[in-house]
Amino acid sequence: MALRLAASTVAKKAGSPRLFSAAAAGGLDRMRSSEDFERVLDKFAEIRACAVLRTATSEACPKAMQASIDGGFKICEFTLTTPDALQHMADFRAKYDGEVMIGCGTILNTQDAEKVIDAGGEFIITPVMLPDVIEWCAARNIVCIPGCQTPTEMVNAYRAGAPLQKLFP
């Protein structure tokens, strides 16, 4: 989070490293506004905690996520390893639009990212540093949070366009 806050200050002074103008000029599919991008980042900065849902069955998924939300989580991540994750994510996104920020993790390629965005995901989380997914998201003003294990991976993820990183010890 400290890297995000420091990066935000630097970006405002020096111009953001993201591809806002190039992406907008190119008319990329699934494009988000810079305001939406900042809204997602601001919510992560404010809340600083995200429920991560991984269930073995589709039936358990909505019950587990509802328990997370009832317990007070305001940012929730479905994982693609959960059966029917995109349908459940879309259902919760519709139910809690504006109240709970909903995204998806275990994204391994840009095709997965496209499906998540099409289903209404507000952010993307990858389990490792995947430059192609990060760059695809950055070009579209979609917040991508890659999993990193070293400071070098974190810096490389930031340089590729990921304003936040998930650090695994």
CSV table of C-alpha atoms in Angstrom, one decimal:
chain,number,residue,atom,x,y,z
A,1,MET,CA,0.0,0.0,0.0
A,2,ALA,CA,2.9,2.3,0.7
A,3,LEU,CA,4.1,1.8,-2.8
A,4,ARG,CA,0.7,2.7,-4.1
A,5,LEU,CA,0.6,5.9,-2.1
A,6,ALA,CA,4.1,6.9,-3.0
A,7,ALA,CA,3.4,6.1,-6.7
A,8,SER,CA,0.2,8.1,-6.6
A,9,THR,CA,2.1,11.2,-5.4
A,10,VAL,CA,4.8,10.8,-8.0
A,11,ALA,CA,2.4,10.1,-10.8
A,12,LYS,CA,0.4,13.3,-10.0
A,13,LYS,CA,3.6,15.3,-10.1
A,14,ALA,CA,5.3,13.7,-13.1
A,15,GLY,CA,2.3,12.4,-15.2
A,16,SER,CA,1.0,8.9,-14.7
A,17,PRO,CA,2.8,5.9,-16.2
A,18,ARG,CA,-0.5,4.4,-17.3
A,19,LEU,CA,-1.6,4.6,-20.8
A,20,PHE,CA,-4.7,6.8,-20.4
A,21,SER,CA,-4.5,8.9,-23.5
A,22,ALA,CA,-3.1,6.2,-25.8
A,23,ALA,CA,-5.8,3.8,-24.8
A,24,ALA,CA,-8.6,6.3,-25.2
A,25,ALA,CA,-7.3,7.4,-28.6
A,26,GLY,CA,-7.2,3.8,-29.8
A,27,GLY,CA,-10.8,3.1,-28.7
A,28,LEU,CA,-9.8,-0.2,-27.0
A,29,ASP,CA,-12.6,-2.6,-26.1
A,30,ARG,CA,-13.6,-2.9,-22.5
A,31,MET,CA,-12.1,0.6,-21.8
A,32,ARG,CA,-12.8,2.1,-18.4
A,33,SER,CA,-12.6,5.8,-17.5
A,34,SER,CA,-9.7,7.2,-15.5
A,35,GLU,CA,-12.2,8.2,-12.9
A,36,ASP,CA,-13.3,4.6,-12.5
A,37,PHE,CA,-9.6,3.5,-12.2
A,38,GLU,CA,-9.0,6.1,-9.5
A,39,ARG,CA,-12.3,5.1,-7.7
A,40,VAL,CA,-11.1,1.5,-7.4
A,41,LEU,CA,-7.6,2.5,-6.2
A,42,ASP,CA,-9.1,4.9,-3.7
A,43,LYS,CA,-11.4,2.2,-2.3
A,44,PHE,CA,-8.4,-0.1,-1.8
A,45,ALA,CA,-6.5,2.7,-0.1
A,46,GLU,CA,-9.5,3.4,2.2
A,47,ILE,CA,-10.5,-0.2,3.1
A,48,ARG,CA,-7.2,-2.0,2.8
A,49,ALA,CA,-8.7,-5.5,3.2
A,50,CYS,CA,-10.3,-7.8,0.6
A,51,ALA,CA,-12.2,-11.0,1.2
A,52,VAL,CA,-10.9,-13.8,-1.1
A,53,LEU,CA,-13.4,-16.5,-1.9
A,54,ARG,CA,-12.4,-20.0,-3.0
A,55,THR,CA,-14.9,-22.8,-2.6
A,56,ALA,CA,-14.9,-26.3,-4.0
A,57,THR,CA,-18.5,-26.2,-5.1
A,58,SER,CA,-20.7,-23.7,-6.9
A,59,GLU,CA,-23.4,-24.2,-4.2
A,60,ALA,CA,-21.0,-23.1,-1.4
A,61,CYS,CA,-19.9,-19.9,-3.2
A,62,PRO,CA,-22.8,-17.5,-2.7
A,63,LYS,CA,-23.2,-18.6,1.0
A,64,ALA,CA,-19.5,-18.0,1.7
A,65,MET,CA,-19.4,-14.6,0.0
A,66,GLN,CA,-22.6,-13.5,1.7
A,67,ALA,CA,-21.0,-14.4,5.0
A,68,SER,CA,-18.0,-12.3,4.1
A,69,ILE,CA,-20.2,-9.3,3.2
A,70,ASP,CA,-22.4,-9.8,6.3
A,71,GLY,CA,-19.2,-9.8,8.3
A,72,GLY,CA,-18.3,-6.4,7.1
A,73,PHE,CA,-16.1,-6.8,4.0
A,74,LYS,CA,-16.5,-4.0,1.4
A,75,ILE,CA,-14.1,-5.4,-1.2
A,76,CYS,CA,-14.5,-9.0,-2.3
A,77,GLU,CA,-12.6,-11.2,-4.7
A,78,PHE,CA,-14.0,-14.3,-6.4
A,79,THR,CA,-11.4,-16.7,-7.7
A,80,LEU,CA,-11.7,-18.4,-11.1
A,81,THR,CA,-10.9,-21.7,-9.4
A,82,THR,CA,-14.4,-21.6,-7.9
A,83,PRO,CA,-17.0,-23.4,-10.1
A,84,ASP,CA,-19.3,-20.8,-11.8
A,85,ALA,CA,-17.2,-18.0,-10.3
A,86,LEU,CA,-18.1,-15.5,-13.1
A,87,GLN,CA,-21.8,-16.0,-12.7
A,88,HIS,CA,-21.6,-15.7,-9.0
A,89,MET,CA,-19.5,-12.6,-9.3
A,90,ALA,CA,-22.0,-11.0,-11.7
A,91,ASP,CA,-24.9,-11.8,-9.3
A,92,PHE,CA,-23.1,-10.2,-6.4
A,93,ARG,CA,-22.0,-7.2,-8.5
A,94,ALA,CA,-25.7,-6.6,-9.4
A,95,LYS,CA,-26.9,-7.1,-5.9
A,96,TYR,CA,-24.2,-4.9,-4.2
A,97,ASP,CA,-23.4,-2.3,-6.9
A,98,GLY,CA,-21.9,0.7,-5.2
A,99,GLU,CA,-21.9,-0.9,-1.8
A,100,VAL,CA,-19.3,-3.6,-2.2
A,101,MET,CA,-16.5,-3.6,-4.7
A,102,ILE,CA,-16.3,-6.9,-6.5
A,103,GLY,CA,-13.5,-8.3,-8.6
A,104,CYS,CA,-11.9,-11.6,-9.6
A,105,GLY,CA,-8.6,-13.4,-9.0
A,106,THR,CA,-6.6,-16.3,-10.3
A,107,ILE,CA,-6.5,-14.6,-13.7
A,108,LEU,CA,-3.8,-16.2,-15.8
A,109,ASN,CA,-4.3,-14.6,-19.2
A,110,THR,CA,-6.0,-11.7,-21.1
A,111,GLN,CA,-8.9,-14.0,-22.1
A,112,ASP,CA,-9.7,-14.6,-18.5
A,113,ALA,CA,-9.4,-10.8,-17.8
A,114,GLU,CA,-11.9,-10.1,-20.7
A,115,LYS,CA,-14.4,-12.6,-19.3
A,116,VAL,CA,-14.1,-11.0,-15.8
A,117,ILE,CA,-14.7,-7.5,-17.1
A,118,ASP,CA,-17.6,-8.7,-19.3
A,119,ALA,CA,-19.2,-10.2,-16.1
A,120,GLY,CA,-18.9,-6.9,-14.3
A,121,GLY,CA,-15.6,-7.3,-12.4
A,122,GLU,CA,-14.2,-4.0,-11.0
A,123,PHE,CA,-10.6,-5.2,-10.6
A,124,ILE,CA,-8.3,-8.1,-11.7
A,125,ILE,CA,-6.0,-10.1,-9.4
A,126,THR,CA,-3.3,-12.4,-10.8
A,127,PRO,CA,-1.5,-15.0,-8.7
A,128,VAL,CA,1.9,-14.1,-10.3
A,129,MET,CA,3.4,-11.2,-12.2
A,130,LEU,CA,2.0,-11.6,-15.7
A,131,PRO,CA,3.2,-8.6,-17.8
A,132,ASP,CA,0.7,-9.3,-20.7
A,133,VAL,CA,-2.3,-9.2,-18.3
A,134,ILE,CA,-1.0,-6.1,-16.5
A,135,GLU,CA,-0.4,-4.2,-19.7
A,136,TRP,CA,-3.8,-5.3,-21.2
A,137,CYS,CA,-5.5,-4.0,-18.0
A,138,ALA,CA,-3.4,-0.8,-17.8
A,139,ALA,CA,-4.2,0.1,-21.4
A,140,ARG,CA,-7.9,-0.1,-20.5
A,141,ASN,CA,-7.8,1.7,-17.1
A,142,ILE,CA,-8.6,-1.6,-15.3
A,143,VAL,CA,-6.9,-2.0,-11.9
A,144,CYS,CA,-4.7,-5.2,-12.0
A,145,ILE,CA,-3.1,-6.4,-8.8
A,146,PRO,CA,-0.5,-9.1,-9.5
A,147,GLY,CA,0.9,-11.4,-6.9
A,148,CYS,CA,4.6,-10.8,-6.3
A,149,GLN,CA,7.2,-12.4,-4.2
A,150,THR,CA,10.2,-10.0,-4.4
A,151,PRO,CA,10.8,-6.3,-4.4
A,152,THR,CA,12.1,-6.7,-8.0
A,153,GLU,CA,8.8,-8.3,-9.1
A,154,MET,CA,6.9,-5.5,-7.4
A,155,VAL,CA,8.8,-2.8,-9.2
A,156,ASN,CA,8.5,-4.6,-12.5
A,157,ALA,CA,4.8,-5.0,-12.0
A,158,TYR,CA,4.5,-1.3,-11.2
A,159,ARG,CA,6.5,-0.4,-14.3
A,160,ALA,CA,4.2,-2.7,-16.4
A,161,GLY,CA,1.2,-0.7,-15.2
A,162,ALA,CA,0.0,-2.3,-11.9
A,163,PRO,CA,-0.4,0.4,-9.3
A,164,LEU,CA,-1.0,-2.1,-6.5
A,165,GLN,CA,0.7,-5.5,-5.9
A,166,LYS,CA,-0.2,-8.4,-3.7
A,167,LEU,CA,3.0,-9.5,-1.7
A,168,PHE,CA,3.4,-13.1,-0.9
A,169,PRO,CA,5.9,-14.0,1.8
